[in-house]
């Protein structure tokens, strides 16, 4: 439905001169549900008009936004032709339909006064909550429109799938409601494109383990602590993640020598909190020049506060593949808990992801062909580097 | 110059002897019972004798406390019988098929006999105009040995009903007063008789003869045979003339009981045979008054007899037996070889039989009317229409639907059978058992091969359906039973049922209303649900779910009050400030026919391209069509009434109308001479006010002797309705209820195509006033058939030489007074202006001030230049 609010700033008595004849047209649909065009509101508007404005009729019409219906109503409304002013309590579309009709009226044009503001396009759930009905992105993830759009329903409008850092089926932004993606996402089979680039064997993109995702240190002391930890990662991969500290590429450059010395591969932990595709492409290109051979697509903490990512994980995977080359390992996180999780994984794989790390219980079903599973181990890292749950230590799948 | 007739009274309970009461035949029988001091009157409502009870039990009338709508005819008969056993006078009223239900106690009441007077008024229905069958109820008398009395007109209905109580008491037998629907719905005048008070101080006196068992049962039957034999042989005094005899000299004798007497008499007058062919019309038709009949045979020397009877040859059979038993040379006996046994016995069919019997040339065949049969249908806003639309969407081909009696049996209902009361679930129980075994044989797994659904109305459920519910619950009959609870016995005019909520009845204050849900649960129904038929989508989903339930008996109470009743109540309350209207956006309509041909709401019409529109004059505003429309073409408009014009346009005052009427010039050529008898047909659809206008016209013409009849089959339900009105200044002239072919003087049709049903009554002397309004019948809509337009109807009448005025009377009435039903009054005004009938004095006497204003506007129309005959 279309959401409208009453604009108290419009002074009807000021717009409509004394002695004028007035007709009131409300909307029995959306505006009625919003309480802005229903019969009660019409009564209130009629009562608020000074008595020297003569009200000829007051109607609450269904779909006044359809000019054809409005024209039919107008024919059956007694004294429609006599009204000099039409107060239209409907959305922008309804007001424009009425304006069109008023302009072409055989009895001469009437002036339309529309005191409602159109503020949104929502679906009203059974529990009375309003969620955006459509973002007009034109890239429908529910091609048959058979269900509510999960993109519109998600508070951060994720376009790829459910958040993989969630603890359960509830939204990580608004714990009071269920995850829109889990409620409404299409089945994995219908949503995911087929495997891109043919079947690939696990290990084709060697990820050197163990691996650590480390936030970029905020200062020189942090840099020293991280450098001191490199021996412990010997033979593994250090994923650097930019979290507001020193620039990621600067750190990578600083560590290049000691990293090579300890045989630690460079990886880049990517997210799209405050960088768009152009900025991220620059980071990835620079990282590739520094010898980065892996990328880890991570969630950023502000998502929980409702900050929307600029790019999806699928788009990130595609970007990383393009810049890091065909041999790079691209790691994604997955909760392996819901068909929507699998749909996301399939899409990520198609975009270039090679490894998945379980953020919850290990998966019950086998991974998609061409992907390897990583499990999260206990993090053991310098205390002054700790960034809570963003710090991971990855190892090979147990028994693999 | 004939002396002026006694004054006419509208008051059914008028105590003044001699005044003329304008009554239907059914009500006249009630008046007779009232005069006889009936102490207890019972009915189970059924057309055509609904009015017998309704007239007596008028809520504010003096007899209301003596009347009772019983739960069924069986109970009603027993109660009436008990009252008569205790010495009181009791009346029990039922239709012919209701007598089937009461048959068992009827037999025993004859065997035991009564102490007080007991009369059963039973309505027969030749042509099944308001029934599911047209059985001849009189034949039950041959088996039960109950005397049968048959009146031939309205006055006789009153007189014989009164006398039947005396006959019942003198013979200690219940008496059947049998009246066909033609007489029940016939309208005429009856002379009021003195009114006796009901007996007080009644006491039951025990008798061993009240226990019919073993040897005593045989002796009681022997006593019954003796009573009947004495009656037949004329050895018992009758409180009424045993027969009417119209003398003649021919060798041919016509036996014409009941309403066939005036029909035959008028036919003889028209053919110039009056006084030449003898006619015998017995009032006591069982037992055959053989002594009287032997005298008639001897007096006339008849060598040939023709029995003109509706339905089957009841008298023909008795006369044949008697002639054979008498032995010797016997006259030729004709009856059902010439007179049709099935269907209504119209004056045309009687005339054809008489012509053949007497060897006269037959009258030319009637023109084909070309009018499709019109059954009643659900009213706009009817909950049954919504329910059946919901049900249709949930069922699949091959599913079985058992139908039952009541409003729900009207089109566009869906059922695979429809017979008697309680036929739905009972027959379905057998069908369900059969198809269950077929499913098992075919080993089709858990799904049913055929799913069985049955229907029953709330009133029918309480009448006889409870035992079936018990049986189904006990046996786990695999069917889904819908109890269509609209709160009333709606089909017969909204009598209360035991489940009608308190406070809506007006007759049984304080009586507890039956809780249907609790009752069904108590009968053992475990899978029990309730459904609001106006929640179309949710209800359909619920039905779909229940159709796939685990095998067993399930029941759904479909609950919403009859729209007519709730609307009537609403009329007495101040109108709500906002009212709703529905409209079809033509650009959105895809001409799919869902609302017009499937939902078949009478308020929805369609143009030649199939684009539908809602007639605001008929729409009730229920909004079901809006939910049913698959294209979202039906939209709603809520309108604040406060801002509407304060007063509808007032019709011009009578004085101005009179001046305009004076400009009409001479009467139309079709009506140059005031004819006698004056025969008028008023027709239209149920709910258009045909019968109300008919009553007004009869009062306006009451200075003359009146005859005629009403067809009420489709009253209130968009079915065919007509008022046939005949008036003559010659009180002695025979006047049949029906109008002979070509003899109508005026035909007023509030729906143009309904006029076609009376095409054969029209001729060069006929003035036809047609409303342009045409409502295509439900059956034609569903068949996507064609139906004549108003212009085509007018052309057919013009081809018969009639003068036709065609106009949009409904719209004019709505613009004038805000009520489209006033179209009938406008027509009466036009009729008066063009023909002088009815005259000013008659209208002044019959109409209220408001009605006179509208009639005056109709009179003035000639000045306005509309509705002029061509």
PDB file of C-alpha atoms in Angstrom, chain B residues 781-866:
ATOM      1  CA  UNK B 781     -27.689 -16.120 -17.900  1.00  0.00           C
ATOM      2  CA  UNK B 782     -26.079 -19.383 -16.941  1.00  0.00           C
ATOM      3  CA  UNK B 783     -26.771 -20.804 -20.382  1.00  0.00           C
ATOM      4  CA  UNK B 784     -25.421 -17.558 -21.909  1.00  0.00           C
ATOM      5  CA  UNK B 785     -28.716 -17.466 -23.824  1.00  0.00           C
ATOM      6  CA  UNK B 786     -30.563 -14.549 -25.349  1.00  0.00           C
ATOM      7  CA  UNK B 787     -33.600 -12.846 -23.898  1.00  0.00           C
ATOM      8  CA  UNK B 788     -36.064 -10.450 -25.528  1.00  0.00           C
ATOM      9  CA  UNK B 789     -35.514  -6.748 -25.059  1.00  0.00           C
ATOM     10  CA  UNK B 790     -38.254  -4.348 -24.057  1.00  0.00           C
ATOM     11  CA  UNK B 791     -38.614  -3.185 -27.644  1.00  0.00           C
ATOM     12  CA  UNK B 792     -39.034  -6.756 -28.876  1.00  0.00           C
ATOM     13  CA  UNK B 793     -41.694  -7.384 -26.244  1.00  0.00           C
ATOM     14  CA  UNK B 794     -43.553  -4.240 -27.292  1.00  0.00           C
ATOM     15  CA  UNK B 795     -43.431  -5.313 -30.932  1.00  0.00           C
ATOM     16  CA  UNK B 796     -44.974  -8.692 -30.139  1.00  0.00           C
ATOM     17  CA  UNK B 797     -47.903  -7.073 -28.333  1.00  0.00           C
ATOM     18  CA  UNK B 798     -48.379  -4.568 -31.132  1.00  0.00           C
ATOM     19  CA  UNK B 799     -48.512  -7.496 -33.545  1.00  0.00           C
ATOM     20  CA  UNK B 800     -51.556  -8.731 -31.618  1.00  0.00           C
ATOM     21  CA  UNK B 801     -53.208  -5.361 -32.058  1.00  0.00           C
ATOM     22  CA  UNK B 802     -52.572  -4.084 -28.540  1.00  0.00           C
ATOM     23  CA  UNK B 803     -51.692  -0.466 -27.801  1.00  0.00           C
ATOM     24  CA  UNK B 804     -48.313  -0.348 -26.080  1.00  0.00           C
ATOM     25  CA  UNK B 805     -46.692   2.401 -24.006  1.00  0.00           C
ATOM     26  CA  UNK B 806     -43.048   1.777 -23.257  1.00  0.00           C
ATOM     27  CA  UNK B 807     -41.180   3.887 -20.728  1.00  0.00           C
ATOM     28  CA  UNK B 808     -38.591   3.845 -17.975  1.00  0.00           C
ATOM     29  CA  UNK B 809     -41.078   3.903 -15.119  1.00  0.00           C
ATOM     30  CA  UNK B 810     -38.544   2.684 -12.531  1.00  0.00           C
ATOM     31  CA  UNK B 811     -36.066   5.442 -13.145  1.00  0.00           C
ATOM     32  CA  UNK B 812     -38.843   8.019 -13.204  1.00  0.00           C
ATOM     33  CA  UNK B 813     -40.149   6.702  -9.897  1.00  0.00           C
ATOM     34  CA  UNK B 814     -36.691   6.725  -8.351  1.00  0.00           C
ATOM     35  CA  UNK B 815     -36.144  10.289  -9.466  1.00  0.00           C
ATOM     36  CA  UNK B 816     -39.545  11.297  -8.202  1.00  0.00           C
ATOM     37  CA  UNK B 817     -39.745   9.697  -4.796  1.00  0.00           C
ATOM     38  CA  UNK B 818     -36.425   7.912  -4.289  1.00  0.00           C
ATOM     39  CA  UNK B 819     -38.107   4.493  -4.418  1.00  0.00           C
ATOM     40  CA  UNK B 820     -38.084   2.555  -7.696  1.00  0.00           C
ATOM     41  CA  UNK B 821     -40.956   0.418  -6.437  1.00  0.00           C
ATOM     42  CA  UNK B 822     -43.228   3.393  -6.982  1.00  0.00           C
ATOM     43  CA  UNK B 823     -43.074   2.555 -10.702  1.00  0.00           C
ATOM     44  CA  UNK B 824     -46.254   0.536 -10.130  1.00  0.00           C
ATOM     45  CA  UNK B 825     -48.021   3.644  -8.826  1.00  0.00           C
ATOM     46  CA  UNK B 826     -46.878   5.679 -11.812  1.00  0.00           C
ATOM     47  CA  UNK B 827     -48.334   2.989 -14.056  1.00  0.00           C
ATOM     48  CA  UNK B 828     -51.619   3.061 -12.181  1.00  0.00           C
ATOM     49  CA  UNK B 829     -51.688   6.803 -12.734  1.00  0.00           C
ATOM     50  CA  UNK B 830     -51.086   6.336 -16.454  1.00  0.00           C
ATOM     51  CA  UNK B 831     -53.766   3.637 -16.605  1.00  0.00           C
ATOM     52  CA  UNK B 832     -56.268   5.923 -14.880  1.00  0.00           C
ATOM     53  CA  UNK B 833     -55.433   8.804 -17.196  1.00  0.00           C
ATOM     54  CA  UNK B 834     -55.791   6.682 -20.337  1.00  0.00           C
ATOM     55  CA  UNK B 835     -58.776   4.500 -19.438  1.00  0.00           C
ATOM     56  CA  UNK B 836     -60.608   6.106 -16.536  1.00  0.00           C
ATOM     57  CA  UNK B 837     -60.065   2.885 -14.556  1.00  0.00           C
ATOM     58  CA  UNK B 838     -59.739   3.049 -11.636  1.00  0.00           C
ATOM     59  CA  UNK B 839     -61.661   6.291 -11.141  1.00  0.00           C
ATOM     60  CA  UNK B 840     -60.684   9.194  -8.895  1.00  0.00           C
ATOM     61  CA  UNK B 841     -63.027   8.118  -6.138  1.00  0.00           C
ATOM     62  CA  UNK B 842     -61.525   4.629  -6.136  1.00  0.00           C
ATOM     63  CA  UNK B 843     -57.976   5.947  -5.921  1.00  0.00           C
ATOM     64  CA  UNK B 844     -59.003   8.380  -3.215  1.00  0.00           C
ATOM     65  CA  UNK B 845     -60.428   5.492  -1.202  1.00  0.00           C
ATOM     66  CA  UNK B 846     -57.618   2.998  -1.772  1.00  0.00           C
ATOM     67  CA  UNK B 847     -54.388   4.979  -1.701  1.00  0.00           C
ATOM     68  CA  UNK B 848     -52.533   6.825   1.018  1.00  0.00           C
ATOM     69  CA  UNK B 849     -51.737  10.505   0.566  1.00  0.00           C
ATOM     70  CA  UNK B 850     -48.192   9.645  -0.494  1.00  0.00           C
ATOM     71  CA  UNK B 851     -49.372   7.027  -2.994  1.00  0.00           C
ATOM     72  CA  UNK B 852     -51.896   9.464  -4.397  1.00  0.00           C
ATOM     73  CA  UNK B 853     -49.122  11.977  -5.052  1.00  0.00           C
ATOM     74  CA  UNK B 854     -47.158   9.459  -7.104  1.00  0.00           C
ATOM     75  CA  UNK B 855     -50.276   8.259  -8.916  1.00  0.00           C
ATOM     76  CA  UNK B 856     -51.069  11.879  -9.730  1.00  0.00           C
ATOM     77  CA  UNK B 857     -47.607  12.268 -11.222  1.00  0.00           C
ATOM     78  CA  UNK B 858     -48.378   9.273 -13.435  1.00  0.00           C
ATOM     79  CA  UNK B 859     -51.679  10.816 -14.457  1.00  0.00           C
ATOM     80  CA  UNK B 860     -49.898  14.019 -15.353  1.00  0.00           C
ATOM     81  CA  UNK B 861     -47.469  12.196 -17.568  1.00  0.00           C
ATOM     82  CA  UNK B 862     -49.512  12.628 -20.696  1.00  0.00           C
ATOM     83  CA  UNK B 863     -49.059  16.329 -20.236  1.00  0.00           C
ATOM     84  CA  UNK B 864     -45.321  15.671 -19.910  1.00  0.00           C
ATOM     85  CA  UNK B 865     -45.375  13.647 -23.090  1.00  0.00           C
ATOM     86  CA  UNK B 866     -44.042  10.312 -21.855  1.00  0.00           C
TER      87      UNK B 866
END
